[in-house]
PDB file of C-alpha atoms and ligand atoms in Angstrom:
ATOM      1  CA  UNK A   1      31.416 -23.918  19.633  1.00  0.00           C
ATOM      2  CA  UNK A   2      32.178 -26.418  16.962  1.00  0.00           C
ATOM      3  CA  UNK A   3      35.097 -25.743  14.728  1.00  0.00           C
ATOM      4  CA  UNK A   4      34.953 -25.162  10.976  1.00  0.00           C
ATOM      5  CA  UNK A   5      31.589 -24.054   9.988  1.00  0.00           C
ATOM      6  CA  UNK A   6      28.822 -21.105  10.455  1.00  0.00           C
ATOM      7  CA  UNK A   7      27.543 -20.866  14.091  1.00  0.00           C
ATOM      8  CA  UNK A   8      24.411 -19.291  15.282  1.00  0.00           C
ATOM      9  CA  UNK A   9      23.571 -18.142  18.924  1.00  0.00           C
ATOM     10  CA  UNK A  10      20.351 -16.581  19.748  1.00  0.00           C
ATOM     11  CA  UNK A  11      20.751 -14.273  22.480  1.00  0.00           C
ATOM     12  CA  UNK A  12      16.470 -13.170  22.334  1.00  0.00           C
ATOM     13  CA  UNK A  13      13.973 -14.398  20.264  1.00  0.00           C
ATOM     14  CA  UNK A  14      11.074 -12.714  21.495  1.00  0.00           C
ATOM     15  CA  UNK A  15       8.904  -9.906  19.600  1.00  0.00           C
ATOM     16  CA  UNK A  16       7.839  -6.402  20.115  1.00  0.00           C
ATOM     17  CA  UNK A  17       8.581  -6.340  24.352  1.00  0.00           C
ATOM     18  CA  UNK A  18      11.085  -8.025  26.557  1.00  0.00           C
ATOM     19  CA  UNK A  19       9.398 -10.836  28.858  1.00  0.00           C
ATOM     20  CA  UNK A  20      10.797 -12.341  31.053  1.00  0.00           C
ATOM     21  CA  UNK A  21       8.599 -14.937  33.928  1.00  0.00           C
ATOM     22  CA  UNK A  22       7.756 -18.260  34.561  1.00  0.00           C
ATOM     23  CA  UNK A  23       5.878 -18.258  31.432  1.00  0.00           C
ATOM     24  CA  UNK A  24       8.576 -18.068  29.168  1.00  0.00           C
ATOM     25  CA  UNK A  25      11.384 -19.812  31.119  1.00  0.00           C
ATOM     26  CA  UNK A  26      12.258 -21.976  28.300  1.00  0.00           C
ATOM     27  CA  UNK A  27      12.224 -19.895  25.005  1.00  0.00           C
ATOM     28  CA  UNK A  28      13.162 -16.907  26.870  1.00  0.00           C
ATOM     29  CA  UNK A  29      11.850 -13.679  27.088  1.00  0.00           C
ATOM     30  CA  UNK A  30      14.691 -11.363  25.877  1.00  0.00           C
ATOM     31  CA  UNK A  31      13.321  -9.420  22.503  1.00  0.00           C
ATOM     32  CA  UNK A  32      15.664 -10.287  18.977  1.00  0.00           C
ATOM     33  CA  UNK A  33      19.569 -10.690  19.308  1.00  0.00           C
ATOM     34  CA  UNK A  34      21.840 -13.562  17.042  1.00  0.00           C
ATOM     35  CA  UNK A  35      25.486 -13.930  17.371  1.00  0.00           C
ATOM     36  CA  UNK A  36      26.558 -15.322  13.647  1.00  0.00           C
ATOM     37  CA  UNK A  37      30.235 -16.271  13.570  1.00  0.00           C
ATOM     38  CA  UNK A  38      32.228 -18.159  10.863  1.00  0.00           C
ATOM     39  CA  UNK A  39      34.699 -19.950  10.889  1.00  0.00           C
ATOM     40  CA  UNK A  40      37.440 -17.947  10.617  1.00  0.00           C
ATOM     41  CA  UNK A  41      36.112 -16.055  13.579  1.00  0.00           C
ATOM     42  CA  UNK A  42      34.273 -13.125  11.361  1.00  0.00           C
ATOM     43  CA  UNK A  43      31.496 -11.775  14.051  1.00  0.00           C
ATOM     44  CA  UNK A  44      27.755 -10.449  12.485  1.00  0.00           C
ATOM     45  CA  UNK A  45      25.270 -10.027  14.963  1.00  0.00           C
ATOM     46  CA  UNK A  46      21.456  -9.291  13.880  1.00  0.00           C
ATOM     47  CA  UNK A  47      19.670  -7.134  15.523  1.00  0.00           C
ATOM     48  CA  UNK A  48      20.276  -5.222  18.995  1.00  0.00           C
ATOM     49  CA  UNK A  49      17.275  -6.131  21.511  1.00  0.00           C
ATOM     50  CA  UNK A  50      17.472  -6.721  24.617  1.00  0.00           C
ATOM     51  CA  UNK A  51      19.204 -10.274  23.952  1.00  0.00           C
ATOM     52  CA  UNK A  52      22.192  -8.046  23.111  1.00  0.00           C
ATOM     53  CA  UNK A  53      23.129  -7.340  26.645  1.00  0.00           C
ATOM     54  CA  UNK A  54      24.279 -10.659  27.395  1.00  0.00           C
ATOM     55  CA  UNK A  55      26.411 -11.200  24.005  1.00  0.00           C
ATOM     56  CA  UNK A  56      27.911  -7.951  24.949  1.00  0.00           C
ATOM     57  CA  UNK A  57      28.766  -9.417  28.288  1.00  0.00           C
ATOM     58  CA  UNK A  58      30.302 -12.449  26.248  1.00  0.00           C
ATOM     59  CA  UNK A  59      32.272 -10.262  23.664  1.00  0.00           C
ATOM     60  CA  UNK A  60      33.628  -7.986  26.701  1.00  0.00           C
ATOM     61  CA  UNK A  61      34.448 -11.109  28.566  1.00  0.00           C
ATOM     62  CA  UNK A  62      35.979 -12.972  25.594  1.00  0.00           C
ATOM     63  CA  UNK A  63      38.140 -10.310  24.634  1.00  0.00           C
ATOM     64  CA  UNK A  64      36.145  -9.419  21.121  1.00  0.00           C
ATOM     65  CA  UNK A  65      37.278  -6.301  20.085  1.00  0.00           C
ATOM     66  CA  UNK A  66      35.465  -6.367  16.104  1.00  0.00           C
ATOM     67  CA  UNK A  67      32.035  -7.027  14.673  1.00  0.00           C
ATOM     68  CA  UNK A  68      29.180  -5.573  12.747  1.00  0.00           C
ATOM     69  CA  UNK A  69      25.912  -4.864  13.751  1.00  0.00           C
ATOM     70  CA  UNK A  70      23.092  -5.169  11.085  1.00  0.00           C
ATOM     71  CA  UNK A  71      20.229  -4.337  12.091  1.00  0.00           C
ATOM     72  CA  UNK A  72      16.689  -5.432  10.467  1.00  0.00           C
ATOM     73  CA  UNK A  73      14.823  -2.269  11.211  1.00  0.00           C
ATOM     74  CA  UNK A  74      14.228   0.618  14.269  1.00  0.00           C
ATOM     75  CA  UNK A  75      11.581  -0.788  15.790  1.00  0.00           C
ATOM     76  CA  UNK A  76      12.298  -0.674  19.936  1.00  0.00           C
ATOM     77  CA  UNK A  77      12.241  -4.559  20.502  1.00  0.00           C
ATOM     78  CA  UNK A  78      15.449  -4.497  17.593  1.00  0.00           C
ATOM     79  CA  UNK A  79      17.234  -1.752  18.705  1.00  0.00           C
ATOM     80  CA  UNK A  80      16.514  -0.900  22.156  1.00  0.00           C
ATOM     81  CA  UNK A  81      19.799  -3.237  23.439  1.00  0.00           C
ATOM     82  CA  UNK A  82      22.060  -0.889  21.971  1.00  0.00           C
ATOM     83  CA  UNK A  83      22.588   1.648  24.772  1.00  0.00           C
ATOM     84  CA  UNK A  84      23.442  -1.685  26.914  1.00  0.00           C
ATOM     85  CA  UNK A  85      25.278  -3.206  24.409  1.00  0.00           C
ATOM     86  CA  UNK A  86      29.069  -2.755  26.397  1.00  0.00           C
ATOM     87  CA  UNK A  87      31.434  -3.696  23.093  1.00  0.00           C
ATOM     88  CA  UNK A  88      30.307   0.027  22.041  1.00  0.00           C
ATOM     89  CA  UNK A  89      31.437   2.054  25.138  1.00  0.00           C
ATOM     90  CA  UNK A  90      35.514   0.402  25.021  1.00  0.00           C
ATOM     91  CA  UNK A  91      37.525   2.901  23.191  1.00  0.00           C
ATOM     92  CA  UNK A  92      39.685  -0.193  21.460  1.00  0.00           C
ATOM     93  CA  UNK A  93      36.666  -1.647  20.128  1.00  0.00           C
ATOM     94  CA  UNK A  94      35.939  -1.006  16.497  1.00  0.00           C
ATOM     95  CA  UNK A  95      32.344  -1.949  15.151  1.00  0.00           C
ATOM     96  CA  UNK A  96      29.967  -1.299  11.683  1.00  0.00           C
ATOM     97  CA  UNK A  97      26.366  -0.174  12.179  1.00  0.00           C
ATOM     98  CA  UNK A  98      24.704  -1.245   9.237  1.00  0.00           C
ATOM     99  CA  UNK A  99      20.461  -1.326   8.465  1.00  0.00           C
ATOM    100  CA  UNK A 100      17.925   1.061   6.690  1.00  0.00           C
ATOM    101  CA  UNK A 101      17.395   4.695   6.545  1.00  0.00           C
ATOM    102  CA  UNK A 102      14.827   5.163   9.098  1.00  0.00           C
ATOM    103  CA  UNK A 103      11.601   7.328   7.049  1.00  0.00           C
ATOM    104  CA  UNK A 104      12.571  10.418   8.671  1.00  0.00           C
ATOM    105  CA  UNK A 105      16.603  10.561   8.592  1.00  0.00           C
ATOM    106  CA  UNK A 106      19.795   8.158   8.509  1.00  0.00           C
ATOM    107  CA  UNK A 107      20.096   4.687  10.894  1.00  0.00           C
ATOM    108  CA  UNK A 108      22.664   7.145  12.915  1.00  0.00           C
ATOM    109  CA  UNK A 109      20.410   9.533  13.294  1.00  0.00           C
ATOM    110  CA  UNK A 110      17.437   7.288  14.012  1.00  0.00           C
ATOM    111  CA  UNK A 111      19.528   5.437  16.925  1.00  0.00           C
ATOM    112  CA  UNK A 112      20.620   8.524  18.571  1.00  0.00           C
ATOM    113  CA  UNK A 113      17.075   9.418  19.034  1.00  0.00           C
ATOM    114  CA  UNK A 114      16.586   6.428  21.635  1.00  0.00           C
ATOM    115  CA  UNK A 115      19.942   8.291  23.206  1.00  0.00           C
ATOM    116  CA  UNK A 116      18.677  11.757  23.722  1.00  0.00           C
ATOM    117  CA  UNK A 117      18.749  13.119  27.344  1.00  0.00           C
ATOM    118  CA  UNK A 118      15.381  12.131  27.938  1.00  0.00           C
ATOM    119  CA  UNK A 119      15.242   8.928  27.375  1.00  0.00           C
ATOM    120  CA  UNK A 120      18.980   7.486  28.185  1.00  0.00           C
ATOM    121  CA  UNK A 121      22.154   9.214  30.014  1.00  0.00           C
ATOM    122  CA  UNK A 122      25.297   8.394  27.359  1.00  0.00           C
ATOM    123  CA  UNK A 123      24.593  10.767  24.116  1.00  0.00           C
ATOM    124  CA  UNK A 124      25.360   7.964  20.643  1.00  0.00           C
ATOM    125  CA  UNK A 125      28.106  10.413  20.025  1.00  0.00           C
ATOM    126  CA  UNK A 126      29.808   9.222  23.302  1.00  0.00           C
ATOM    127  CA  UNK A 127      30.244   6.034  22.958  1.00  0.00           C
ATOM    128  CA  UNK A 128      33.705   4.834  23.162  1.00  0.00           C
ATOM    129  CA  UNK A 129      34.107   2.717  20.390  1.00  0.00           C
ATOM    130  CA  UNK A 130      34.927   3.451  16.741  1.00  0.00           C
ATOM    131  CA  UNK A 131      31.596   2.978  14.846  1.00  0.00           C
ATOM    132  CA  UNK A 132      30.516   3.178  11.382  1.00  0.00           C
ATOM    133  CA  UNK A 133      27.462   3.922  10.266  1.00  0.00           C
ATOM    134  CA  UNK A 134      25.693   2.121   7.274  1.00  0.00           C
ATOM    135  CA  UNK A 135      22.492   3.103   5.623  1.00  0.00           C
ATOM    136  CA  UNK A 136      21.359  -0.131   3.599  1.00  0.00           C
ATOM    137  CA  UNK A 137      19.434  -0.512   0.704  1.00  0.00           C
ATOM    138  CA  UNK A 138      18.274  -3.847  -1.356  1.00  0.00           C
ATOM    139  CA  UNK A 139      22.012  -5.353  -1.998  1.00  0.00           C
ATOM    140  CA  UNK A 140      24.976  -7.436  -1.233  1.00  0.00           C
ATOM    141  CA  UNK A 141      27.822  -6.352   0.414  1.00  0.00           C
ATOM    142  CA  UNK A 142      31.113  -8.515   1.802  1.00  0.00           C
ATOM    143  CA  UNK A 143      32.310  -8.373   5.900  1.00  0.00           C
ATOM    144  CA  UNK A 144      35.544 -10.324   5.869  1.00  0.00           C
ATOM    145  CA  UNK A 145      34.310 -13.536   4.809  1.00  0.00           C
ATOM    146  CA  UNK A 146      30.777 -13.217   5.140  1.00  0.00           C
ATOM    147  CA  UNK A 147      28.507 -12.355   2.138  1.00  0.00           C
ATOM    148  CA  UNK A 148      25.688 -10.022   3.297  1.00  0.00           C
ATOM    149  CA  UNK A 149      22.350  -9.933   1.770  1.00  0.00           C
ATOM    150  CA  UNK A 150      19.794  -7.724   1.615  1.00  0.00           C
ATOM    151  CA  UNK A 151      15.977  -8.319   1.205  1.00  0.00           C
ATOM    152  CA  UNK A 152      13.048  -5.599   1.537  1.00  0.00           C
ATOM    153  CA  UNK A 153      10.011  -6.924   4.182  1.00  0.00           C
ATOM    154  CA  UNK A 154       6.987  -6.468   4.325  1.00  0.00           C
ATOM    155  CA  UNK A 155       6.219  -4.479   7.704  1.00  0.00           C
ATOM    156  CA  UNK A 156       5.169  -0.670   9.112  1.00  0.00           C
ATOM    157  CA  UNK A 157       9.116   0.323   8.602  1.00  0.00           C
ATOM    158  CA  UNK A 158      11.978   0.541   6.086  1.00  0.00           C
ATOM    159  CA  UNK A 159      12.861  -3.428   7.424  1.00  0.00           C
ATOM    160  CA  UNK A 160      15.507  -5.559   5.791  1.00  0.00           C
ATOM    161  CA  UNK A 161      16.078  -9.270   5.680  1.00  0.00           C
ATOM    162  CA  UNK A 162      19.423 -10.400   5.343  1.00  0.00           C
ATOM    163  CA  UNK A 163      21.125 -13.590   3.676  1.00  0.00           C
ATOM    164  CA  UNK A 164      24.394 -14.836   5.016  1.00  0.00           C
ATOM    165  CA  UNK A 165      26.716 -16.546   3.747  1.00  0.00           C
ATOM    166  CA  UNK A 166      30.186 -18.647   4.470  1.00  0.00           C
ATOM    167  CA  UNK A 167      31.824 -21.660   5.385  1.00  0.00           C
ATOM    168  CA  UNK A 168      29.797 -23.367   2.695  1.00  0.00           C
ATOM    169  CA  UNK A 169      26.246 -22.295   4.597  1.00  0.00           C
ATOM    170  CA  UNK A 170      23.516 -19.795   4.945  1.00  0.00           C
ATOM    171  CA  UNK A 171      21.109 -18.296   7.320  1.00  0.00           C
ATOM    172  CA  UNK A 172      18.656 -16.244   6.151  1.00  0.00           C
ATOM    173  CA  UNK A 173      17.025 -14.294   8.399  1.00  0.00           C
ATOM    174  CA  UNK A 174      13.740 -12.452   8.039  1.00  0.00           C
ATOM    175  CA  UNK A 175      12.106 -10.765  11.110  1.00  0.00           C
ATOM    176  CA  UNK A 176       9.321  -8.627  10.887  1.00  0.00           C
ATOM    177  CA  UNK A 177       7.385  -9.388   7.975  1.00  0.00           C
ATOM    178  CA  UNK A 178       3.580 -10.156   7.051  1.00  0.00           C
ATOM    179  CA  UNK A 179       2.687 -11.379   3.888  1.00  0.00           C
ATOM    180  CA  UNK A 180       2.041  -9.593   1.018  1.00  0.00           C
ATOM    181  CA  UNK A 181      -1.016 -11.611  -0.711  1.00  0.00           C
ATOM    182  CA  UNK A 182      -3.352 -12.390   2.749  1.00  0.00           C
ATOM    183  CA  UNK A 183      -4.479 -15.120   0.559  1.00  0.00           C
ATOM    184  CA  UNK A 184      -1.117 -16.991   1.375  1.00  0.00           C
ATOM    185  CA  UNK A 185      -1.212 -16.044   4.930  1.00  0.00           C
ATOM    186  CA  UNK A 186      -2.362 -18.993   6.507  1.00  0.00           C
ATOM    187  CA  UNK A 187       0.194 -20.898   4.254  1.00  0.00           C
ATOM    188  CA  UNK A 188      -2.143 -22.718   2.071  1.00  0.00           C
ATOM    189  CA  UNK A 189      -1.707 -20.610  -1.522  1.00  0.00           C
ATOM    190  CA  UNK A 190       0.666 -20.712  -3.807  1.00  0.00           C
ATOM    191  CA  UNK A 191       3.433 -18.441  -3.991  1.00  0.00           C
ATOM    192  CA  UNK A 192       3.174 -15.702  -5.914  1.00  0.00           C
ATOM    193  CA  UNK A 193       4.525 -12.270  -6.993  1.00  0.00           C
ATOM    194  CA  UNK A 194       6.724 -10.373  -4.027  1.00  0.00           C
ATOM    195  CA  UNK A 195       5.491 -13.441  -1.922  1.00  0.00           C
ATOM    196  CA  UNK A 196       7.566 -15.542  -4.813  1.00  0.00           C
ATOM    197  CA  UNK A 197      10.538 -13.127  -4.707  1.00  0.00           C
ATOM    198  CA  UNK A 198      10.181 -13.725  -0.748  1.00  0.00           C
ATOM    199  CA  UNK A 199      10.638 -17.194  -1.260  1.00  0.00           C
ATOM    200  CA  UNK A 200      13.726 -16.683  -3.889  1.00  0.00           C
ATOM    201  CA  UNK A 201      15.830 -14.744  -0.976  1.00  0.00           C
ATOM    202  CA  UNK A 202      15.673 -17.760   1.572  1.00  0.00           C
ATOM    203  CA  UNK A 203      16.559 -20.324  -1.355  1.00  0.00           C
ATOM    204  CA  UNK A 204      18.045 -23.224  -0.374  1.00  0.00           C
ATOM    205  CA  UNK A 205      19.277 -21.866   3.019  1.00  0.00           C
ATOM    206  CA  UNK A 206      20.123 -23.783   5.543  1.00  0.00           C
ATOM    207  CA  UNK A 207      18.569 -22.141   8.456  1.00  0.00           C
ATOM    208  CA  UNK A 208      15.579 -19.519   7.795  1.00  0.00           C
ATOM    209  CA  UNK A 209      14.715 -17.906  10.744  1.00  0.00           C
ATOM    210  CA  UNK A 210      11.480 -16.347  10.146  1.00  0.00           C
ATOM    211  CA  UNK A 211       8.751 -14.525  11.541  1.00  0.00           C
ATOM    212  CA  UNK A 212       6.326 -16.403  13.387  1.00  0.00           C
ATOM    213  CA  UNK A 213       4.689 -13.960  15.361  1.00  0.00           C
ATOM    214  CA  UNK A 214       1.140 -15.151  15.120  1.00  0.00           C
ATOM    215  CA  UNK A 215      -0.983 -18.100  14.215  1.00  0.00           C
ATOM    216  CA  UNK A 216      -3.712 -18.262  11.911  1.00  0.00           C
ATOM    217  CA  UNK A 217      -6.447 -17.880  14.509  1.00  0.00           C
ATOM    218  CA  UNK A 218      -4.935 -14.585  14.921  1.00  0.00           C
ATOM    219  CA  UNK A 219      -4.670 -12.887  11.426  1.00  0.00           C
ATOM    220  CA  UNK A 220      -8.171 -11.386  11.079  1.00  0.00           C
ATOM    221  CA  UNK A 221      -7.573  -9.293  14.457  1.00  0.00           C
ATOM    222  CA  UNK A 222      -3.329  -8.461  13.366  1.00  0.00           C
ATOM    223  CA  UNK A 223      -3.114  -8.651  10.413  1.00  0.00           C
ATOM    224  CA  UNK A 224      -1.541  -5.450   9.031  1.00  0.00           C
ATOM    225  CA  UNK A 225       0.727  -5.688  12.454  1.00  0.00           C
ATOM    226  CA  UNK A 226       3.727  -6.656   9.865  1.00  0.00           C
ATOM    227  CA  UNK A 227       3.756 -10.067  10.914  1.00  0.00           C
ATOM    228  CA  UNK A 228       3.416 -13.821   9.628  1.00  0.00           C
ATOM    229  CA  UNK A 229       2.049 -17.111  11.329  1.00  0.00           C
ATOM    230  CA  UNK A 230       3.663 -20.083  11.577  1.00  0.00           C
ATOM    231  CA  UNK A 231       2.451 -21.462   9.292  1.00  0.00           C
ATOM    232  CA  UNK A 232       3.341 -19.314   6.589  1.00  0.00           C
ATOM    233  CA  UNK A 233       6.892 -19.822   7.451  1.00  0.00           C
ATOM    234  CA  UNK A 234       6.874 -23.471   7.409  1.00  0.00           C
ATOM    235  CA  UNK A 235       5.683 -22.990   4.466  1.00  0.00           C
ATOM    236  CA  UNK A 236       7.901 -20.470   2.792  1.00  0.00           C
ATOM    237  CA  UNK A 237      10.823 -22.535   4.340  1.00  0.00           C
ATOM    238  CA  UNK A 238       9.253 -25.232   2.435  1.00  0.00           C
ATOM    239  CA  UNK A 239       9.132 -23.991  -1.193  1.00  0.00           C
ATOM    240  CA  UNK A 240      11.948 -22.200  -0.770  1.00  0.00           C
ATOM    241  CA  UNK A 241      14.034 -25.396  -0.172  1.00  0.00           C
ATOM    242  CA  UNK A 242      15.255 -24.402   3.098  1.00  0.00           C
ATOM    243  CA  UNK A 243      16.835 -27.491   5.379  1.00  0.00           C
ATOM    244  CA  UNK A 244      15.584 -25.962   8.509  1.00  0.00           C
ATOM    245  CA  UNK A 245      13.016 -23.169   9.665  1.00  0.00           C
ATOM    246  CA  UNK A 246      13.519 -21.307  12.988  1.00  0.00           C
ATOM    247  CA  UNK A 247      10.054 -20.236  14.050  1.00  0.00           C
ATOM    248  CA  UNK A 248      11.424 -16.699  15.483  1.00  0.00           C
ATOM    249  CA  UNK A 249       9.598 -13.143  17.158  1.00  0.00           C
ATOM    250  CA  UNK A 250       7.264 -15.226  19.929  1.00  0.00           C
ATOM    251  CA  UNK A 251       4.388 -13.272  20.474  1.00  0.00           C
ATOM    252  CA  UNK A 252       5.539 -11.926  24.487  1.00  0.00           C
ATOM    253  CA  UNK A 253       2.019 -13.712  25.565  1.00  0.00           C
ATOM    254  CA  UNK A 254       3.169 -16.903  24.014  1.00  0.00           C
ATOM    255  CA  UNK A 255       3.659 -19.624  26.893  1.00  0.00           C
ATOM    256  CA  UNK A 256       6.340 -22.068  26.382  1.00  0.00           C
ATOM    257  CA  UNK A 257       3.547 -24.603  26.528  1.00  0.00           C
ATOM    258  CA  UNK A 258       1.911 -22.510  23.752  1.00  0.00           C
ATOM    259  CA  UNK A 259       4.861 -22.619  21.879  1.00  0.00           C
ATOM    260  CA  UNK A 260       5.818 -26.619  22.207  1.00  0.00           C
ATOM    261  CA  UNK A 261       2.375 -26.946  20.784  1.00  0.00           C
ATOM    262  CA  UNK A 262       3.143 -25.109  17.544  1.00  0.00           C
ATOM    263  CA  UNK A 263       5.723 -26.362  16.788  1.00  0.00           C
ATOM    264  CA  UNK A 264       4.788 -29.910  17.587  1.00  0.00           C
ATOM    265  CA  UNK A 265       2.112 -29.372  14.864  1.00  0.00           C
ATOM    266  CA  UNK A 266       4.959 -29.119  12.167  1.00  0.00           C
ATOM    267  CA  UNK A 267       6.432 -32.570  13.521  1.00  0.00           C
ATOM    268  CA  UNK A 268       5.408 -34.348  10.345  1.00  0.00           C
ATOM    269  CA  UNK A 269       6.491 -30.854   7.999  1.00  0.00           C
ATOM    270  CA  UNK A 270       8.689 -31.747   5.258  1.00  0.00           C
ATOM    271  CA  UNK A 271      10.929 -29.087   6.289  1.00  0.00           C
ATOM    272  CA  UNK A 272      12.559 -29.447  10.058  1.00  0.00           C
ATOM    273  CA  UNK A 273      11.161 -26.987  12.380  1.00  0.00           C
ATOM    274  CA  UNK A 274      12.356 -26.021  15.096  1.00  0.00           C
ATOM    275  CA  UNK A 275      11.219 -22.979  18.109  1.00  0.00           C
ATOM    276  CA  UNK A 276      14.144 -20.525  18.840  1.00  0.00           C
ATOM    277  CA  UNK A 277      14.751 -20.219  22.103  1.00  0.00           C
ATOM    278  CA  UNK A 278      17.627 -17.994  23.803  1.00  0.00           C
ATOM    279  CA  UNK A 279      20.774 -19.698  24.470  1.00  0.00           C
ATOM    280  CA  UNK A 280      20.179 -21.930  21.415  1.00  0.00           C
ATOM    281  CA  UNK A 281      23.746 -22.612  19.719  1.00  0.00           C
ATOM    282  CA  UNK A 282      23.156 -24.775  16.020  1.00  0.00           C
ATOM    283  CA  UNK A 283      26.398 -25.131  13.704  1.00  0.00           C
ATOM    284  CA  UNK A 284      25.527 -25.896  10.054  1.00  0.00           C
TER     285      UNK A 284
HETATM  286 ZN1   ZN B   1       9.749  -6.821  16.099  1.00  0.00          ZN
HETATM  287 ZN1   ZN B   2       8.845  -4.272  13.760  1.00  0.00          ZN
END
């Protein structure tokens, strides 16, 4: 990785289930996982899907003993990594939990219900590692060096997008959200309201990595799903003065021919565009 400024990995950047196949060779198929590291070596990653097994791999491999988890919501394709995620199970490791109160008890108490006997064989309560447990609401809070945050979405769960910021950058991520005015949806209306205050939290970032679950043939059969087309997120990226938008949650039917073609249709955007694909490493 480059030295001296914010780096970004994505370890999966697809939505709702894992898929891997032919099909999806080149994005990838492994559901949402981003290693964000400054430059002082401060480690955030967002969200725990399946992507998360290989960074855990890395971080074991590496020698990573500290980092914090924040986690958008508790929808399976964002937390269902977690029992694979192998930094948790090393007794030396130490590592902060962080995302909403699920609707019917705490994050902790929300992840250990993927955990029970039924459904996995190590119990949340024995993992190795020292964890903290952080039930977020709409604020700002500080890990080492990065400054965290948070935004509420728009989506079927208590979901949060988070702002970071260090080394002179931000990312601003914000995955699973549908727009609040289905007016704007297809990315055609002006701003307005919460859609406005949407726009406010990804001001100026430098890398928005946004929902982009659907496209606008596809909103009168999902919308309500929680999520956002394309082009709504070129288009937020746009007035919110973003440098570059990371179209992010591919649909798991999305081809990686379907998805050149989307994105090639933002070629001329005023705002760079760009597909995220796993393995993708940007410094900004
Ligand atoms: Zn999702
Ligand atoms: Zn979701």
């Amino acid at each position: 990785m480059v030295n001296g400024r914010l780096k970004v990995r994505f370890w999966g950047t697809r939505g709702s289930i894992a898929k891997p196949g032919p099909t999806t060779a080149r994005y990838g198929g492994n559901t949402s996982c981003i290693e964000v590291r400054s430059s002082r070596g401060t480690l955030v990653v967002i969200d725990c899907g399946t992507g998360s097994h290989g960074l855990g791999q890395a971080l074991v491999a590496e020698g990573t003993t500290r980092g914090c988890l924040l986690i958008s919501h508790t929808h399976w394709d964002h937390i269902q990594g977690l029992p694979f995620f192998a930094p948790l199970f090393d007794h030396t490791n130490e590592w902060d939990i962080c995302g909403p109160k699920g609707l019917s008890g705490s994050l902790r108490e929300t992840l250990a219900g993927q955990m029970e006997s039924t459904y996995f064989p190590v119990a949340l309560e024995s993992l190795g590692a020292t964890i903290r447990y952080w039930d977020l609401l709409q604020g700002s809070f500080q890990v080492d060096d990065i400054h965290v945050s948070t935004h509420h979405l728009n989506h079927p769960a208590l979901t949060l997008a988070y702002r970071l910021e260090a080394d002179g950058a931000s990312i601003v991520y914000a995955c699973d959200h549908e727009v609040y005015s289905h007016a704007a949806a297809d990315g055609n209306v002006r701003l307005d309201g919460p859609d406005l205050r949407h726009a406010e939290f990804a001001a100026g970032a430098d890398l928005l990595i946004h929902d982009a679950h659907l496209v606008p043939a596809e909103l009168p059969t999902e919308a309500s799903f929680g999520h956002a087309a394309a082009d709504y997120a070129v288009e937020l990226g746009h007035r919110a003065g973003a440098r570059q938008v990371a179209l992010f949650h591919h649909r798991p039917d999305r081809t990686d021919d379907a998805l050149d073609g989307i994105v090639a249709r933002f070629s001329a955007s005023p705002v760079s565009v760009l597909g995220a694909r796993d393995q993708l490493e940007l410094a900004l």
